[in-house]
Amino acid sequence: MRAPSLLLLLALSVGAAGRLNVLLVLVDDLRPALGCYGDPLAVTPNLDRLAVQSTLFSRAYAQQALCGPSRTSLLTSRRPDTTRLFDTGSYWRQAAGNFSSLPQLFRERGYYTASMGKVFHPGIVSNYSDDQPYSWSEPPYHPSSQADKDAPVCLGEDGKPHSNLYCPVDVSAQPQRTLPDIQTVQRAARWLQDRSGRAEPWMLAVGLHKPHIPLKMPWQYLNLYPIDSVSPPAQPTRPAGLPPVAWNPWSDVRHRDDVRQLNISFPYGPMPGFFARFVRQAYYAAVSYVDELVGQLLEALATAGHADNTVILLCGDHGWALGERGEWAKYSTSEDATRTPLLLHLPSRSGSLAGFRRVSALHRLQTRPVEGGAVHVSTPVELVDPPPAADVVAACDAPVAAAAVAFSQYPRPSVTPRADSDQPRLRDVAVMGFSARSARYRYTEWVRYDPATMRPLWRHLVADELYDHAVDPLEAANLAQAPTA
């Protein structure tokens, strides 16, 4: 049993009078760069403390490494092939079917549901309404400062503001003297306080935008990661055995002002080593910024008196490559693009978060990572699941399905990289990569695809990949193209 249906089962498995509240936290572009996932560089004390009282899924995978399709899959528990959403240009209820969403199921069962920040992908993907009137009991909240997300506020070497990838900022100097995720958490904290004492169970979904690019965070978080402590990517160039169709040319990163000035050749030119370390530094700083905000949210939950009766599910919508195999961003079927953290806190089984107080990483520069969770699940799991099982008790007692393979996919417009390879429009999809991740191996087939019928042409194999994670965690040696004896 995996994330969405498990969440519904756990919350509804007791009588109506004792139903558990639900806090769903979605973090944009979050790879497992956390202390609790064994990352020695990460300074994430609040997420580590949550993990100590949670089930930690160490091999959780998104179904497509792009925000719109991934969030639609997670929130409808249907794969991109079913939602017919591989890009950000359509609404699943119109393109594929009037499927029920996870918050809709809660709402139909007597829950008060609310959305704050980036939960559904904005725009046509959620019908310009965050899937209203189906999913939420009140109008979804979006922070006003999100309108300035790509504003030229990143100071360059010339002392002028730019739209950069690397973007530490002085919050007080921002257009609204704040940042979107700060506004979202402040709003959620007030909402939690307002729900105190009410008998009606609730589901609150909070979506944080960082560490999505631009890598914009309060500049103080850079102090946690002196540049000399940030290592370059272990495998900084494209492996010889990586098929051209599998390559993620990170086009959106290239469009940023500071990256454009580097004059990196398309599609395989490597990012200069000095700049690669700055990007990695900024990503980790943005993750620590997110950790601080999650700490504030958990403290607000405890202060409002909800800690003992609230299930918490925290995950990313997919991962993000930090220079591994020469790739940056997502847009791939690779381990770095598809793997994301997944933490599930059950107050009756994992211990209470009552009295939780956030730990400011900025005042604990020597914070030692806490690795692991109360329960550690290493079986590969997905961010989708079949409809809830009839046997609720059995499902709760056995939270991981017997199937030990997680599936992901990604579309391409051609067999060789081009400018729109990262985000092709639906009508331009010519190849689809289907990837299966077991406990040890990842196998991917890239096959021809017919966008008119929305069907893969399995007999037309373009390329394949096979990686043995027991000896090759970076997926640098493609065994499918290795010479045979």
Coordinates of C-alpha atoms in Angstrom, one line a residue:
M1 CA 0.0 0.0 0.0
R2 CA 1.5 3.4 -1.0
A3 CA 1.1 7.0 -0.2
P4 CA -2.3 8.4 -1.3
S5 CA -4.6 5.5 -0.5
L6 CA -2.7 4.7 2.7
L7 CA -3.2 8.3 3.9
L8 CA -7.0 8.0 3.2
L9 CA -7.2 4.6 4.9
L10 CA -5.4 5.7 8.0
A11 CA -7.4 8.8 8.5
L12 CA -10.8 7.1 7.9
S13 CA -10.0 3.8 9.7
V14 CA -11.6 4.9 13.0
G15 CA -15.1 5.9 13.8
A16 CA -16.5 9.3 12.7
A17 CA -16.2 10.7 16.2
G18 CA -12.5 9.9 16.3
R19 CA -11.3 10.6 12.8
L20 CA -7.8 11.8 12.4
N21 CA -6.9 15.1 10.8
V22 CA -4.5 15.1 7.9
L23 CA -1.6 17.4 7.1
L24 CA -0.2 16.9 3.6
V25 CA 3.1 18.7 2.9
L26 CA 4.3 18.8 -0.7
V27 CA 7.8 20.2 -1.4
D28 CA 8.6 21.2 -5.0
D29 CA 11.7 19.5 -6.6
L30 CA 12.9 17.9 -3.4
R31 CA 15.5 15.2 -3.7
P32 CA 16.5 13.2 -0.6
A33 CA 19.1 15.8 0.4
L34 CA 18.2 15.4 4.0
G35 CA 20.1 14.3 7.1
C36 CA 17.5 11.6 7.8
Y37 CA 18.2 10.1 4.3
G38 CA 21.9 9.9 5.1
D39 CA 23.1 13.0 3.3
P40 CA 26.2 14.1 5.3
L41 CA 26.1 17.7 4.0
A42 CA 22.4 18.5 4.6
V43 CA 21.4 20.6 7.7
T44 CA 17.8 19.7 8.2
P45 CA 17.1 19.4 11.9
N46 CA 13.3 19.7 11.8
L47 CA 12.8 17.2 9.0
D48 CA 15.2 14.9 10.8
R49 CA 13.1 15.2 14.0
L50 CA 9.9 14.5 12.1
A51 CA 11.6 11.4 10.6
V52 CA 12.5 10.0 14.0
Q53 CA 8.7 9.8 14.6
S54 CA 7.7 8.7 11.2
T55 CA 7.9 5.8 8.7
L56 CA 10.7 6.7 6.3
F57 CA 10.4 5.3 2.8
S58 CA 13.9 5.3 1.4
R59 CA 13.0 4.3 -2.1
A60 CA 9.9 6.4 -3.1
Y61 CA 9.5 7.4 -6.8
A62 CA 7.4 9.9 -8.7
Q63 CA 5.6 8.7 -11.8
Q64 CA 7.0 11.5 -14.0
A65 CA 9.7 14.0 -13.1
L66 CA 7.6 17.1 -14.0
C67 CA 5.5 19.1 -11.5
G68 CA 2.1 19.0 -13.3
P69 CA 2.0 15.3 -14.3
S70 CA 3.5 14.2 -11.0
R71 CA 1.1 16.2 -8.8
T72 CA -1.9 15.1 -10.8
S73 CA -0.8 11.5 -10.5
L74 CA -0.3 11.8 -6.7
L75 CA -3.6 13.6 -6.1
T76 CA -5.7 11.3 -8.3
S77 CA -3.7 8.1 -7.8
R78 CA -3.5 7.5 -11.5
R79 CA -0.5 7.3 -13.8
P80 CA 0.3 9.9 -16.5
D81 CA -0.8 7.4 -19.1
T82 CA -4.3 7.4 -17.6
T83 CA -4.5 11.2 -16.9
R84 CA -3.1 11.9 -20.3
L85 CA -1.0 14.6 -18.8
F86 CA 2.6 14.6 -19.8
D87 CA 3.0 18.3 -20.0
T88 CA 1.3 21.3 -18.4
G89 CA -1.2 22.0 -21.1
S90 CA -4.4 20.2 -20.2
Y91 CA -6.8 19.4 -17.3
W92 CA -7.3 15.7 -16.6
R93 CA -11.1 15.9 -15.9
Q94 CA -11.5 17.1 -19.5
A95 CA -8.7 15.2 -21.2
A96 CA -9.0 11.8 -19.6
G97 CA -11.9 11.4 -17.1
N98 CA -13.7 12.9 -14.2
F99 CA -11.5 11.2 -11.6
S100 CA -11.9 11.8 -7.9
S101 CA -9.0 13.6 -6.2
L102 CA -7.5 12.7 -2.8
P103 CA -8.9 15.9 -1.2
Q104 CA -12.2 15.4 -2.9
L105 CA -12.5 11.9 -1.3
F106 CA -11.8 13.4 2.1
R107 CA -14.3 16.2 1.5
E108 CA -17.0 13.7 0.5
R109 CA -16.4 11.9 3.7
G110 CA -17.1 14.8 6.0
Y111 CA -13.7 16.5 6.1
Y112 CA -13.1 20.2 5.8
T113 CA -10.3 20.5 3.2
A114 CA -8.0 23.4 2.5
S115 CA -5.1 24.1 0.1
M116 CA -2.3 26.6 0.6
G117 CA 0.6 27.2 -1.7
K118 CA 1.5 24.9 -4.6
V119 CA -0.5 21.7 -4.2
F120 CA -2.2 21.1 -7.5
H121 CA -0.1 22.6 -10.3
P122 CA -1.4 26.0 -11.2
G123 CA -2.9 27.0 -14.6
I124 CA -4.9 24.8 -17.0
V125 CA -3.5 21.6 -15.2
S126 CA -5.9 22.3 -12.4
N127 CA -8.5 24.3 -14.5
Y128 CA -7.1 27.6 -13.3
S129 CA -8.9 26.9 -10.0
D130 CA -6.9 24.3 -8.1
D131 CA -9.6 21.8 -9.1
Q132 CA -12.5 23.7 -7.7
P133 CA -15.3 23.2 -6.9
Y134 CA -14.4 19.5 -6.4
S135 CA -11.4 19.3 -4.0
W136 CA -11.5 22.1 -1.4
S137 CA -14.0 23.5 1.1
E138 CA -12.7 27.0 0.8
P139 CA -10.9 29.0 -1.9
P140 CA -7.3 27.8 -2.2
Y141 CA -4.6 30.2 -1.0
H142 CA -1.7 31.4 -3.1
P143 CA 0.8 33.8 -1.7
S144 CA 0.8 37.3 -3.3
S145 CA 4.6 37.3 -3.6
Q146 CA 4.5 34.3 -6.0
A147 CA 3.7 36.9 -8.7
D148 CA 7.4 38.0 -8.3
K149 CA 8.9 34.5 -8.5
D150 CA 10.9 35.2 -11.6
A151 CA 11.5 38.9 -11.0
P152 CA 15.1 40.1 -11.6
V153 CA 16.0 40.4 -7.9
C154 CA 19.2 38.2 -7.9
L155 CA 22.3 40.4 -7.6
G156 CA 24.9 39.6 -10.2
E157 CA 28.6 40.2 -10.2
D158 CA 27.9 43.6 -11.8
G159 CA 25.8 44.6 -8.8
K160 CA 22.6 44.7 -10.8
P161 CA 19.5 42.6 -10.4
H162 CA 19.1 39.6 -12.7
S163 CA 16.8 36.6 -13.2
N164 CA 19.5 34.1 -12.1
L165 CA 19.5 30.4 -11.1
Y166 CA 21.7 31.2 -8.1
C167 CA 19.6 33.7 -6.1
P168 CA 20.3 34.3 -2.4
V169 CA 18.3 37.4 -1.4
D170 CA 17.7 39.9 1.4
V171 CA 14.1 39.2 2.3
S172 CA 13.5 42.8 3.5
A173 CA 14.5 44.1 0.0
Q174 CA 12.1 41.9 -1.9
P175 CA 9.2 43.5 -3.8
Q176 CA 6.7 42.7 -1.0
R177 CA 9.4 42.3 1.8
T178 CA 8.6 38.6 2.0
L179 CA 8.8 35.3 0.0
P180 CA 6.0 33.0 -1.1
D181 CA 6.8 30.1 1.2
I182 CA 7.0 32.4 4.2
Q183 CA 3.6 33.7 3.4
T184 CA 2.1 30.2 2.9
V185 CA 3.4 28.9 6.3
Q186 CA 2.2 32.0 8.1
R187 CA -1.3 31.5 6.6
A188 CA -1.3 27.8 7.4
A189 CA -0.3 28.6 11.0
R190 CA -3.2 31.0 11.4
W191 CA -5.5 28.4 9.8
L192 CA -4.5 25.7 12.3
Q193 CA -5.1 28.0 15.2
D194 CA -8.6 28.8 13.8
R195 CA -9.5 25.1 13.6
S196 CA -8.7 24.5 17.3
G197 CA -11.7 23.3 19.2
R198 CA -13.8 22.4 16.2
A199 CA -15.2 18.9 16.0
E200 CA -15.1 18.7 12.2
P201 CA -12.0 16.7 11.0
W202 CA -9.9 18.5 8.4
M203 CA -7.3 17.9 5.7
L204 CA -4.8 20.7 5.1
A205 CA -2.5 20.5 2.1
V206 CA 0.5 22.9 2.2
G207 CA 2.7 23.2 -0.9
L208 CA 6.2 24.8 -0.6
H209 CA 7.7 26.2 -3.8
K210 CA 11.4 25.8 -2.9
P211 CA 13.8 24.3 -3.7
H212 CA 12.3 24.8 -7.2
I213 CA 14.4 27.2 -9.4
P214 CA 15.2 29.9 -9.2
L215 CA 17.3 28.9 -6.1
K216 CA 16.0 31.8 -4.2
M217 CA 16.3 31.8 -0.4
P218 CA 17.3 34.1 2.4
W219 CA 21.1 34.6 2.0
Q220 CA 21.8 33.6 5.6
Y221 CA 21.3 29.9 4.7
L222 CA 24.4 30.0 2.6
N223 CA 26.3 30.2 5.8
L224 CA 25.4 26.6 6.5
Y225 CA 27.3 25.5 3.5
P226 CA 30.7 27.3 3.0
I227 CA 31.6 26.8 -0.6
D228 CA 34.8 24.9 0.3
S229 CA 32.6 22.3 2.0
V230 CA 30.4 21.7 -1.1
S231 CA 31.8 18.9 -3.2
P232 CA 31.4 18.9 -7.0
P233 CA 29.2 16.2 -8.6
A234 CA 30.7 12.8 -8.3
Q235 CA 30.0 12.0 -12.0
P236 CA 30.0 15.4 -13.6
T237 CA 29.9 14.4 -17.3
R238 CA 27.5 12.5 -19.6
P239 CA 28.3 8.8 -19.4
A240 CA 29.3 7.2 -22.7
G241 CA 26.6 4.6 -22.5
L242 CA 23.7 7.1 -21.9
P243 CA 21.4 7.0 -25.0
P244 CA 20.9 10.5 -26.5
V245 CA 17.1 10.1 -26.1
A246 CA 17.6 9.7 -22.3
W247 CA 19.6 12.9 -21.9
N248 CA 18.1 15.8 -20.0
P249 CA 19.5 19.0 -21.6
W250 CA 18.2 21.2 -18.7
S251 CA 16.9 23.9 -21.0
D252 CA 15.1 25.8 -18.3
V253 CA 18.4 26.1 -16.3
R254 CA 20.2 27.4 -19.4
H255 CA 17.7 30.2 -19.8
R256 CA 18.7 31.8 -16.5
D257 CA 20.8 34.9 -16.9
D258 CA 23.8 33.7 -14.9
V259 CA 23.9 30.3 -16.7
R260 CA 23.4 31.9 -20.1
Q261 CA 26.6 34.0 -19.5
L262 CA 28.6 30.8 -19.2
N263 CA 28.1 30.0 -22.9
I264 CA 27.6 26.3 -22.3
S265 CA 27.3 24.4 -25.6
F266 CA 24.0 22.6 -26.3
P267 CA 23.2 19.8 -25.6
Y268 CA 26.1 18.0 -23.9
G269 CA 28.4 20.8 -22.7
P270 CA 29.2 20.5 -19.0
M271 CA 28.5 23.1 -16.5
P272 CA 31.8 24.7 -15.3
G273 CA 33.1 23.1 -12.1
F274 CA 33.2 26.4 -10.1
F275 CA 29.6 27.2 -11.0
A276 CA 28.4 23.7 -10.4
R277 CA 29.5 23.9 -6.7
F278 CA 27.6 27.2 -6.3
V279 CA 24.5 25.7 -7.7
R280 CA 24.8 22.7 -5.3
Q281 CA 25.4 25.2 -2.4
A282 CA 22.3 27.1 -3.3
Y283 CA 20.2 24.0 -3.6
Y284 CA 21.2 22.8 -0.1
A285 CA 20.7 26.3 1.3
A286 CA 17.1 26.3 -0.2
V287 CA 16.5 22.9 1.4
S288 CA 17.6 24.2 4.8
Y289 CA 15.2 27.1 4.3
V290 CA 12.4 24.7 3.6
D291 CA 13.4 22.7 6.8
E292 CA 13.0 25.9 8.8
L293 CA 9.5 26.5 7.4
V294 CA 8.4 22.9 8.0
G295 CA 9.6 23.4 11.6
Q296 CA 7.4 26.4 11.9
L297 CA 4.5 24.5 10.5
L298 CA 4.9 21.6 12.9
E299 CA 5.3 24.0 15.8
A300 CA 2.0 25.7 14.8
L301 CA 0.4 22.2 14.6
A302 CA 1.5 21.4 18.1
T303 CA 0.7 24.9 19.5
A304 CA -2.9 24.7 18.2
G305 CA -3.4 21.3 19.9
H306 CA -3.6 19.1 16.8
A307 CA -0.4 17.1 17.2
D308 CA -2.0 14.0 18.9
N309 CA -4.7 13.5 16.3
T310 CA -3.1 14.4 12.9
V311 CA -1.6 12.2 10.3
I312 CA 1.3 13.9 8.5
L313 CA 2.5 12.9 5.0
L314 CA 5.5 14.8 3.6
C315 CA 7.0 14.2 0.2
G316 CA 8.4 15.9 -2.8
D317 CA 6.7 15.8 -6.2
H318 CA 9.9 14.3 -7.7
G319 CA 13.7 14.7 -7.4
W320 CA 16.3 17.0 -9.0
A321 CA 19.7 16.2 -10.4
L322 CA 22.6 18.2 -9.0
G323 CA 25.1 17.5 -11.8
E324 CA 25.1 13.7 -11.6
R325 CA 25.8 12.4 -15.1
G326 CA 26.2 16.0 -16.2
E327 CA 22.5 16.6 -15.8
W328 CA 20.7 19.3 -13.8
A329 CA 17.0 19.7 -12.9
K330 CA 14.5 16.9 -13.5
Y331 CA 13.0 15.9 -16.8
S332 CA 14.3 12.3 -16.9
T333 CA 13.7 8.7 -15.8
S334 CA 17.0 8.7 -13.8
E335 CA 17.3 8.0 -10.1
D336 CA 18.1 11.6 -9.2
A337 CA 15.0 12.9 -11.2
T338 CA 12.4 10.4 -9.9
R339 CA 13.4 9.6 -6.3
T340 CA 12.0 11.8 -3.6
P341 CA 11.6 11.8 0.2
L342 CA 8.5 10.3 1.7
L343 CA 7.7 10.5 5.4
L344 CA 4.5 9.2 7.1
H345 CA 3.8 10.2 10.7
L346 CA 1.1 8.3 12.6
P347 CA 0.5 9.9 16.0
S348 CA -0.7 6.6 17.6
R349 CA 2.2 4.6 16.4
S350 CA 5.2 6.9 15.9
G351 CA 4.9 9.0 19.0
S352 CA 3.4 12.4 19.7
L353 CA 4.6 15.7 18.2
A354 CA 2.9 17.6 21.0
G355 CA 5.3 20.2 22.3
F356 CA 7.3 20.3 19.1
R357 CA 9.4 23.4 18.8
R358 CA 11.3 24.2 15.7
V359 CA 15.1 24.2 15.6
S360 CA 16.7 27.0 13.7
A361 CA 19.5 25.6 11.6
L362 CA 21.0 29.0 11.4
H363 CA 21.8 28.9 15.1
R364 CA 23.1 25.3 15.0
L365 CA 25.8 25.3 12.4
Q366 CA 27.2 22.1 13.9
T367 CA 23.9 20.2 13.7
R368 CA 24.5 16.5 13.4
P369 CA 22.2 14.8 10.9
V370 CA 19.9 12.2 12.4
E371 CA 19.7 9.4 9.9
G372 CA 16.6 7.1 9.5
G373 CA 13.1 7.1 10.8
A374 CA 11.1 5.3 13.5
V375 CA 10.4 2.7 10.8
H376 CA 12.5 2.3 7.7
V377 CA 10.9 0.9 4.5
S378 CA 13.4 0.1 1.8
T379 CA 11.0 -1.5 -0.6
P380 CA 10.5 0.6 -3.8
V381 CA 7.2 2.5 -3.5
E382 CA 5.4 4.9 -5.8
L383 CA 3.3 8.1 -5.3
V384 CA 0.3 6.4 -6.8
D385 CA -1.8 3.5 -5.6
P386 CA -4.9 1.5 -6.6
P387 CA -8.2 2.3 -4.9
P388 CA -8.4 1.6 -1.2
A389 CA -8.6 -2.1 -0.2
A390 CA -11.7 -3.3 1.6
D391 CA -9.8 -4.6 4.5
V392 CA -8.8 -1.4 6.2
V393 CA -7.1 -3.0 9.2
A394 CA -5.0 -5.3 7.1
A395 CA -3.9 -2.4 4.9
C396 CA -2.8 -0.4 7.9
D397 CA -0.9 -3.3 9.4
A398 CA 0.9 -4.0 6.1
P399 CA 1.6 -0.5 4.7
V400 CA 3.8 -1.7 1.8
A401 CA 2.5 -3.6 -1.1
A402 CA 4.0 -6.9 -2.1
A403 CA 5.0 -5.6 -5.5
A404 CA 8.6 -4.4 -5.3
V405 CA 8.9 -2.4 -8.5
A406 CA 8.2 1.3 -8.9
F407 CA 7.4 2.7 -12.4
S408 CA 8.2 6.1 -13.9
Q409 CA 8.0 7.5 -17.4
Y410 CA 9.1 10.5 -19.4
P411 CA 8.2 11.8 -22.9
R412 CA 10.6 13.1 -25.6
P413 CA 9.9 14.9 -28.9
S414 CA 12.8 13.2 -30.7
V415 CA 15.5 10.6 -30.4
T416 CA 18.2 13.3 -30.1
P417 CA 18.1 16.3 -27.7
R418 CA 16.5 19.5 -28.8
A419 CA 15.4 22.7 -27.1
D420 CA 12.0 21.3 -26.0
S421 CA 13.3 17.8 -25.0
D422 CA 12.7 18.6 -21.3
Q423 CA 9.0 19.7 -21.7
P424 CA 7.6 18.7 -25.1
R425 CA 4.0 19.5 -25.8
L426 CA 1.7 16.6 -25.9
R427 CA 1.2 16.7 -29.7
D428 CA 5.0 16.6 -30.1
V429 CA 5.7 13.5 -28.1
A430 CA 7.5 11.0 -30.4
V431 CA 9.2 8.8 -27.8
M432 CA 8.3 7.6 -24.3
G433 CA 10.6 6.3 -21.7
F434 CA 9.2 3.7 -19.3
S435 CA 11.3 2.9 -16.3
A436 CA 11.0 0.1 -13.7
R437 CA 13.0 0.4 -10.4
S438 CA 13.4 -2.7 -8.3
A439 CA 15.4 -2.9 -5.0
R440 CA 18.6 -3.4 -7.0
Y441 CA 18.1 -2.5 -10.7
R442 CA 16.6 0.2 -12.9
Y443 CA 15.6 -0.8 -16.4
T444 CA 14.2 1.7 -18.9
E445 CA 12.9 1.2 -22.4
W446 CA 12.6 4.2 -24.8
V447 CA 10.0 3.4 -27.4
R448 CA 8.2 5.2 -30.2
Y449 CA 5.0 6.9 -29.2
D450 CA 1.8 7.9 -31.1
P451 CA 0.4 11.1 -29.6
A452 CA -2.8 10.8 -31.7
T453 CA -3.8 7.5 -30.1
M454 CA -1.7 8.1 -26.9
R455 CA -0.2 4.7 -27.2
P456 CA 3.4 3.4 -27.0
L457 CA 4.6 1.4 -30.0
W458 CA 6.4 -1.3 -28.1
R459 CA 7.8 -3.0 -31.2
H460 CA 9.7 0.2 -32.0
L461 CA 12.5 0.2 -29.5
V462 CA 14.7 3.3 -29.6
A463 CA 17.1 2.6 -26.7
D464 CA 17.2 0.9 -23.4
E465 CA 19.1 1.3 -20.1
L466 CA 20.0 -1.1 -17.3
Y467 CA 21.7 -0.1 -14.1
D468 CA 22.8 -2.2 -11.1
H469 CA 22.5 0.0 -8.1
A470 CA 24.5 -2.5 -6.0
V471 CA 27.6 -1.2 -7.7
D472 CA 26.5 1.8 -9.7
P473 CA 24.2 4.2 -7.6
L474 CA 24.9 7.1 -10.0
E475 CA 23.6 5.1 -13.0
A476 CA 26.8 5.8 -14.9
A477 CA 27.4 2.3 -16.5
N478 CA 24.6 1.3 -18.8
L479 CA 24.7 -2.5 -18.8
A480 CA 22.1 -2.7 -21.6
Q481 CA 24.7 -1.3 -24.0
A482 CA 27.7 -3.1 -22.5
P483 CA 29.5 -5.5 -24.8
T484 CA 28.6 -9.2 -24.2
A485 CA 31.2 -11.9 -23.9

